[in-house]
Amino acid sequence: MLFAIISDIHSNLEALTAVLADIERRGITTIYCLGDVVGYGPDPAECLDLVISRTEWCMLGNHDYAVFYEPTNFNFAAEQASFWTREILETKGVEKQKHRWWTFLGELPMRRNIKVKLGGYAVSIDFLHASPRRPINEYIFPDDVYTNPAKVRVLFDRVSHICFVGHTHVPGVFLEEPDFYMPDELGGVYPIVSKEKAIINIGSVGQPRDRDPRASYAFVDDNELHFVRVNYDLETTVKKIKATEQLDVFHAERLREGR
Ligand SMILES: [Fe+2]
């Protein structure tokens, strides 16, 4: 079984295009998305079109929720970006396209599960945006394993085996002890086995925040989860954000540092 997982695209078309090309180059045709297709960035319509046509399914992220329903607990800049995105999706494109975008956003699920065989191991995989307890809003930070281990254990009680998440934009693997491993500490690969539970953050395509500006995604081949980073033309994205008055320049500048 071979599939890729992408998340937190945040209307960054250049990053999404580069990631999809990398996935295609590897011969991977099955792609799952964990949400936050929109928000912050300059190309919501184009990113929605690509996610709709190229992925098997997509989970509901807090920024997708914000555009379709309302922003909750957003700072001013994120809220502004949501309202701008809503305006673009209401006014851009032909009726058929608009209908497709809004139907897609309105039908995004909060959680999906598949049961598969990976390299001989029976594996149950949950897909969701943020956390198994609050699937669109709770952050699971790497520091939580030290500062709030009880929280991480409680989250593992809600996971049957493997759970893929995004939301913090920081890739890595949480284990039940609790423990957290950055992709580099694992040599970029986590072996999925029957007995070990893991919450795996696959990082962000369009707004990485682990001080690596390259787009992040992951793929599963046999029982191995591979973390991948991809260079993309971020200066073009920066320019587009800066050219849009309603988008905060901070969301452009931070792309250069991946923070
Ligand atoms: Fe996000």
mmCIF file of N, CA and C in Angstrom, residues 9-12 36-49 61-71 74 76-93 97-98 101-102 104-105 108 207 240-241 244-248 251:
data_model
loop_
_atom_site.group_PDB
_atom_site.id
_atom_site.type_symbol
_atom_site.label_atom_id
_atom_site.label_comp_id
_atom_site.label_asym_id
_atom_site.label_seq_id
_atom_site.Cartn_x
_atom_site.Cartn_y
_atom_site.Cartn_z
ATOM 1 N N ILE A 9 -2.397 23.429 3.897
ATOM 2 C CA ILE A 9 -1.932 24.029 2.642
ATOM 3 C C ILE A 9 -2.024 25.554 2.709
ATOM 4 N N HIS A 10 -3.074 26.029 3.372
ATOM 5 C CA HIS A 10 -3.241 27.453 3.625
ATOM 6 C C HIS A 10 -3.105 28.328 2.371
ATOM 7 N N SER A 11 -3.803 27.905 1.326
ATOM 8 C CA SER A 11 -3.899 28.708 0.092
ATOM 9 C C SER A 11 -2.549 29.041 -0.520
ATOM 10 N N ASN A 12 -1.566 28.174 -0.277
ATOM 11 C CA ASN A 12 -0.236 28.381 -0.853
ATOM 12 C C ASN A 12 -0.097 27.483 -2.086
ATOM 13 N N ASP A 36 -7.323 22.451 6.586
ATOM 14 C CA ASP A 36 -6.725 23.786 6.432
ATOM 15 C C ASP A 36 -6.206 23.971 4.997
ATOM 16 N N VAL A 37 -7.105 23.738 4.059
ATOM 17 C CA VAL A 37 -6.776 23.976 2.653
ATOM 18 C C VAL A 37 -6.612 25.484 2.442
ATOM 19 N N VAL A 38 -7.405 26.246 3.164
ATOM 20 C CA VAL A 38 -7.422 27.706 2.977
ATOM 21 C C VAL A 38 -6.932 28.450 4.233
ATOM 22 N N GLY A 39 -6.939 29.789 4.154
ATOM 23 C CA GLY A 39 -6.491 30.623 5.274
ATOM 24 C C GLY A 39 -5.063 31.088 5.070
ATOM 25 N N TYR A 40 -4.767 32.323 5.461
ATOM 26 C CA TYR A 40 -3.443 32.962 5.392
ATOM 27 C C TYR A 40 -2.978 33.330 3.977
ATOM 28 N N GLY A 41 -3.103 32.400 3.020
ATOM 29 C CA GLY A 41 -2.443 32.561 1.728
ATOM 30 C C GLY A 41 -3.310 33.151 0.626
ATOM 31 N N PRO A 42 -2.685 33.365 -0.554
ATOM 32 C CA PRO A 42 -3.324 34.151 -1.613
ATOM 33 C C PRO A 42 -4.145 33.381 -2.651
ATOM 34 N N ASP A 43 -4.084 32.031 -2.658
ATOM 35 C CA ASP A 43 -4.757 31.289 -3.736
ATOM 36 C C ASP A 43 -5.753 30.229 -3.234
ATOM 37 N N PRO A 44 -6.791 30.646 -2.521
ATOM 38 C CA PRO A 44 -7.733 29.652 -1.985
ATOM 39 C C PRO A 44 -8.468 28.855 -3.065
ATOM 40 N N ALA A 45 -8.905 29.529 -4.126
ATOM 41 C CA ALA A 45 -9.702 28.850 -5.155
ATOM 42 C C ALA A 45 -8.870 27.785 -5.868
ATOM 43 N N GLU A 46 -7.648 28.146 -6.242
ATOM 44 C CA GLU A 46 -6.785 27.220 -6.969
ATOM 45 C C GLU A 46 -6.414 26.012 -6.097
ATOM 46 N N CYS A 47 -6.156 26.292 -4.803
ATOM 47 C CA CYS A 47 -5.801 25.189 -3.897
ATOM 48 C C CYS A 47 -6.997 24.266 -3.682
ATOM 49 N N LEU A 48 -8.187 24.843 -3.538
ATOM 50 C CA LEU A 48 -9.379 24.003 -3.398
ATOM 51 C C LEU A 48 -9.571 23.126 -4.622
ATOM 52 N N ASP A 49 -9.437 23.712 -5.814
ATOM 53 C CA ASP A 49 -9.596 22.924 -7.044
ATOM 54 C C ASP A 49 -8.648 21.722 -7.056
ATOM 55 N N GLY A 61 -10.536 21.398 8.711
ATOM 56 C CA GLY A 61 -9.583 22.129 9.539
ATOM 57 C C GLY A 61 -10.239 23.378 10.120
ATOM 58 N N ASN A 62 -9.614 23.967 11.112
ATOM 59 C CA ASN A 62 -10.216 25.150 11.746
ATOM 60 C C ASN A 62 -10.312 26.338 10.787
ATOM 61 N N HIS A 63 -9.386 26.419 9.826
ATOM 62 C CA HIS A 63 -9.471 27.528 8.864
ATOM 63 C C HIS A 63 -10.540 27.277 7.798
ATOM 64 N N ASP A 64 -10.778 26.012 7.459
ATOM 65 C CA ASP A 64 -11.879 25.673 6.538
ATOM 66 C C ASP A 64 -13.209 25.995 7.231
ATOM 67 N N TYR A 65 -13.267 25.625 8.512
ATOM 68 C CA TYR A 65 -14.457 25.908 9.331
ATOM 69 C C TYR A 65 -14.706 27.416 9.389
ATOM 70 N N ALA A 66 -13.617 28.166 9.574
ATOM 71 C CA ALA A 66 -13.729 29.626 9.702
ATOM 72 C C ALA A 66 -14.308 30.264 8.442
ATOM 73 N N VAL A 67 -13.915 29.747 7.289
ATOM 74 C CA VAL A 67 -14.398 30.321 6.029
ATOM 75 C C VAL A 67 -15.856 29.922 5.785
ATOM 76 N N PHE A 68 -16.183 28.656 6.076
ATOM 77 C CA PHE A 68 -17.547 28.201 5.800
ATOM 78 C C PHE A 68 -18.530 28.705 6.858
ATOM 79 N N TYR A 69 -18.125 28.627 8.145
ATOM 80 C CA TYR A 69 -19.015 29.020 9.243
ATOM 81 C C TYR A 69 -18.581 30.363 9.814
ATOM 82 N N GLU A 70 -17.637 30.318 10.764
ATOM 83 C CA GLU A 70 -17.152 31.557 11.376
ATOM 84 C C GLU A 70 -15.799 31.300 12.016
ATOM 85 N N PRO A 71 -14.940 32.334 12.062
ATOM 86 C CA PRO A 71 -13.659 32.154 12.744
ATOM 87 C C PRO A 71 -13.893 32.106 14.262
ATOM 88 N N PHE A 74 -9.686 33.198 16.602
ATOM 89 C CA PHE A 74 -8.661 33.620 15.645
ATOM 90 C C PHE A 74 -8.120 34.983 16.044
ATOM 91 N N PHE A 76 -6.571 38.701 14.835
ATOM 92 C CA PHE A 76 -7.133 39.626 13.852
ATOM 93 C C PHE A 76 -6.704 39.275 12.426
ATOM 94 N N ALA A 77 -5.417 38.980 12.261
ATOM 95 C CA ALA A 77 -4.895 38.702 10.912
ATOM 96 C C ALA A 77 -5.517 37.432 10.323
ATOM 97 N N ALA A 78 -5.656 36.408 11.147
ATOM 98 C CA ALA A 78 -6.243 35.145 10.669
ATOM 99 C C ALA A 78 -7.719 35.354 10.324
ATOM 100 N N GLU A 79 -8.387 36.160 11.142
ATOM 101 C CA GLU A 79 -9.798 36.453 10.905
ATOM 102 C C GLU A 79 -9.985 37.238 9.598
ATOM 103 N N GLN A 80 -9.130 38.229 9.410
ATOM 104 C CA GLN A 80 -9.139 39.015 8.168
ATOM 105 C C GLN A 80 -8.966 38.118 6.953
ATOM 106 N N ALA A 81 -8.009 37.187 7.053
ATOM 107 C CA ALA A 81 -7.726 36.266 5.942
ATOM 108 C C ALA A 81 -8.946 35.392 5.652
ATOM 109 N N SER A 82 -9.651 34.981 6.715
ATOM 110 C CA SER A 82 -10.862 34.153 6.534
ATOM 111 C C SER A 82 -11.936 34.921 5.778
ATOM 112 N N PHE A 83 -12.158 36.168 6.185
ATOM 113 C CA PHE A 83 -13.200 36.964 5.532
ATOM 114 C C PHE A 83 -12.827 37.269 4.086
ATOM 115 N N TRP A 84 -11.548 37.519 3.846
ATOM 116 C CA TRP A 84 -11.087 37.759 2.478
ATOM 117 C C TRP A 84 -11.270 36.500 1.630
ATOM 118 N N THR A 85 -10.914 35.342 2.194
ATOM 119 C CA THR A 85 -11.064 34.064 1.480
ATOM 120 C C THR A 85 -12.528 33.825 1.125
ATOM 121 N N ARG A 86 -13.404 34.104 2.082
ATOM 122 C CA ARG A 86 -14.838 33.927 1.851
ATOM 123 C C ARG A 86 -15.305 34.807 0.689
ATOM 124 N N GLU A 87 -14.827 36.030 0.677
ATOM 125 C CA GLU A 87 -15.200 36.966 -0.390
ATOM 126 C C GLU A 87 -14.716 36.459 -1.759
ATOM 127 N N ILE A 88 -13.483 35.966 -1.794
ATOM 128 C CA ILE A 88 -12.934 35.434 -3.058
ATOM 129 C C ILE A 88 -13.786 34.262 -3.550
ATOM 130 N N LEU A 89 -14.106 33.347 -2.637
ATOM 131 C CA LEU A 89 -14.848 32.137 -3.039
ATOM 132 C C LEU A 89 -16.304 32.450 -3.374
ATOM 133 N N GLU A 90 -16.783 33.608 -2.931
ATOM 134 C CA GLU A 90 -18.161 34.004 -3.265
ATOM 135 C C GLU A 90 -18.227 34.794 -4.568
ATOM 136 N N THR A 91 -17.095 35.394 -4.960
ATOM 137 C CA THR A 91 -17.144 36.295 -6.117
ATOM 138 C C THR A 91 -16.333 35.824 -7.319
ATOM 139 N N LYS A 92 -15.336 34.957 -7.078
ATOM 140 C CA LYS A 92 -14.467 34.521 -8.166
ATOM 141 C C LYS A 92 -15.068 33.286 -8.856
ATOM 142 N N GLY A 93 -14.720 33.105 -10.147
ATOM 143 C CA GLY A 93 -15.096 31.873 -10.837
ATOM 144 C C GLY A 93 -16.539 31.846 -11.293
ATOM 145 N N GLN A 97 -18.117 26.361 -10.391
ATOM 146 C CA GLN A 97 -16.930 26.287 -9.532
ATOM 147 C C GLN A 97 -17.276 26.656 -8.104
ATOM 148 N N LYS A 98 -17.999 27.769 -7.967
ATOM 149 C CA LYS A 98 -18.365 28.241 -6.619
ATOM 150 C C LYS A 98 -19.159 27.168 -5.890
ATOM 151 N N TRP A 101 -16.748 24.484 -4.676
ATOM 152 C CA TRP A 101 -15.946 24.897 -3.506
ATOM 153 C C TRP A 101 -16.783 24.856 -2.229
ATOM 154 N N TRP A 102 -17.967 25.463 -2.288
ATOM 155 C CA TRP A 102 -18.782 25.574 -1.069
ATOM 156 C C TRP A 102 -19.365 24.239 -0.638
ATOM 157 N N PHE A 104 -17.893 21.352 -1.151
ATOM 158 C CA PHE A 104 -16.737 20.651 -0.599
ATOM 159 C C PHE A 104 -16.469 21.116 0.843
ATOM 160 N N LEU A 105 -16.393 22.426 1.038
ATOM 161 C CA LEU A 105 -16.107 22.956 2.383
ATOM 162 C C LEU A 105 -17.197 22.558 3.382
ATOM 163 N N LEU A 108 -16.916 18.676 4.593
ATOM 164 C CA LEU A 108 -15.678 18.104 5.132
ATOM 165 C C LEU A 108 -15.949 17.384 6.457
ATOM 166 N N GLN A 207 2.537 26.465 5.273
ATOM 167 C CA GLN A 207 2.958 27.377 6.348
ATOM 168 C C GLN A 207 3.790 26.595 7.366
ATOM 169 N N LYS A 240 2.710 37.551 -3.686
ATOM 170 C CA LYS A 240 1.249 37.551 -3.820
ATOM 171 C C LYS A 240 0.571 37.983 -2.524
ATOM 172 N N ILE A 241 1.088 37.517 -1.394
ATOM 173 C CA ILE A 241 0.487 37.904 -0.104
ATOM 174 C C ILE A 241 0.653 39.411 0.106
ATOM 175 N N THR A 244 -1.780 41.655 -1.604
ATOM 176 C CA THR A 244 -3.191 41.588 -1.197
ATOM 177 C C THR A 244 -3.363 42.293 0.147
ATOM 178 N N GLU A 245 -4.032 43.409 0.105
ATOM 179 C CA GLU A 245 -4.142 44.269 1.288
ATOM 180 C C GLU A 245 -4.696 43.545 2.519
ATOM 181 N N GLN A 246 -5.678 42.665 2.295
ATOM 182 C CA GLN A 246 -6.346 42.003 3.435
ATOM 183 C C GLN A 246 -5.522 40.882 4.054
ATOM 184 N N LEU A 247 -4.408 40.505 3.417
ATOM 185 C CA LEU A 247 -3.571 39.442 3.976
ATOM 186 C C LEU A 247 -2.384 40.054 4.706
ATOM 187 N N ASP A 248 -2.154 39.602 5.932
ATOM 188 C CA ASP A 248 -1.118 40.169 6.781
ATOM 189 C C ASP A 248 0.275 39.830 6.235
ATOM 190 N N HIS A 251 2.334 36.865 7.490
ATOM 191 C CA HIS A 251 2.157 35.508 6.959
ATOM 192 C C HIS A 251 2.972 35.282 5.689
#
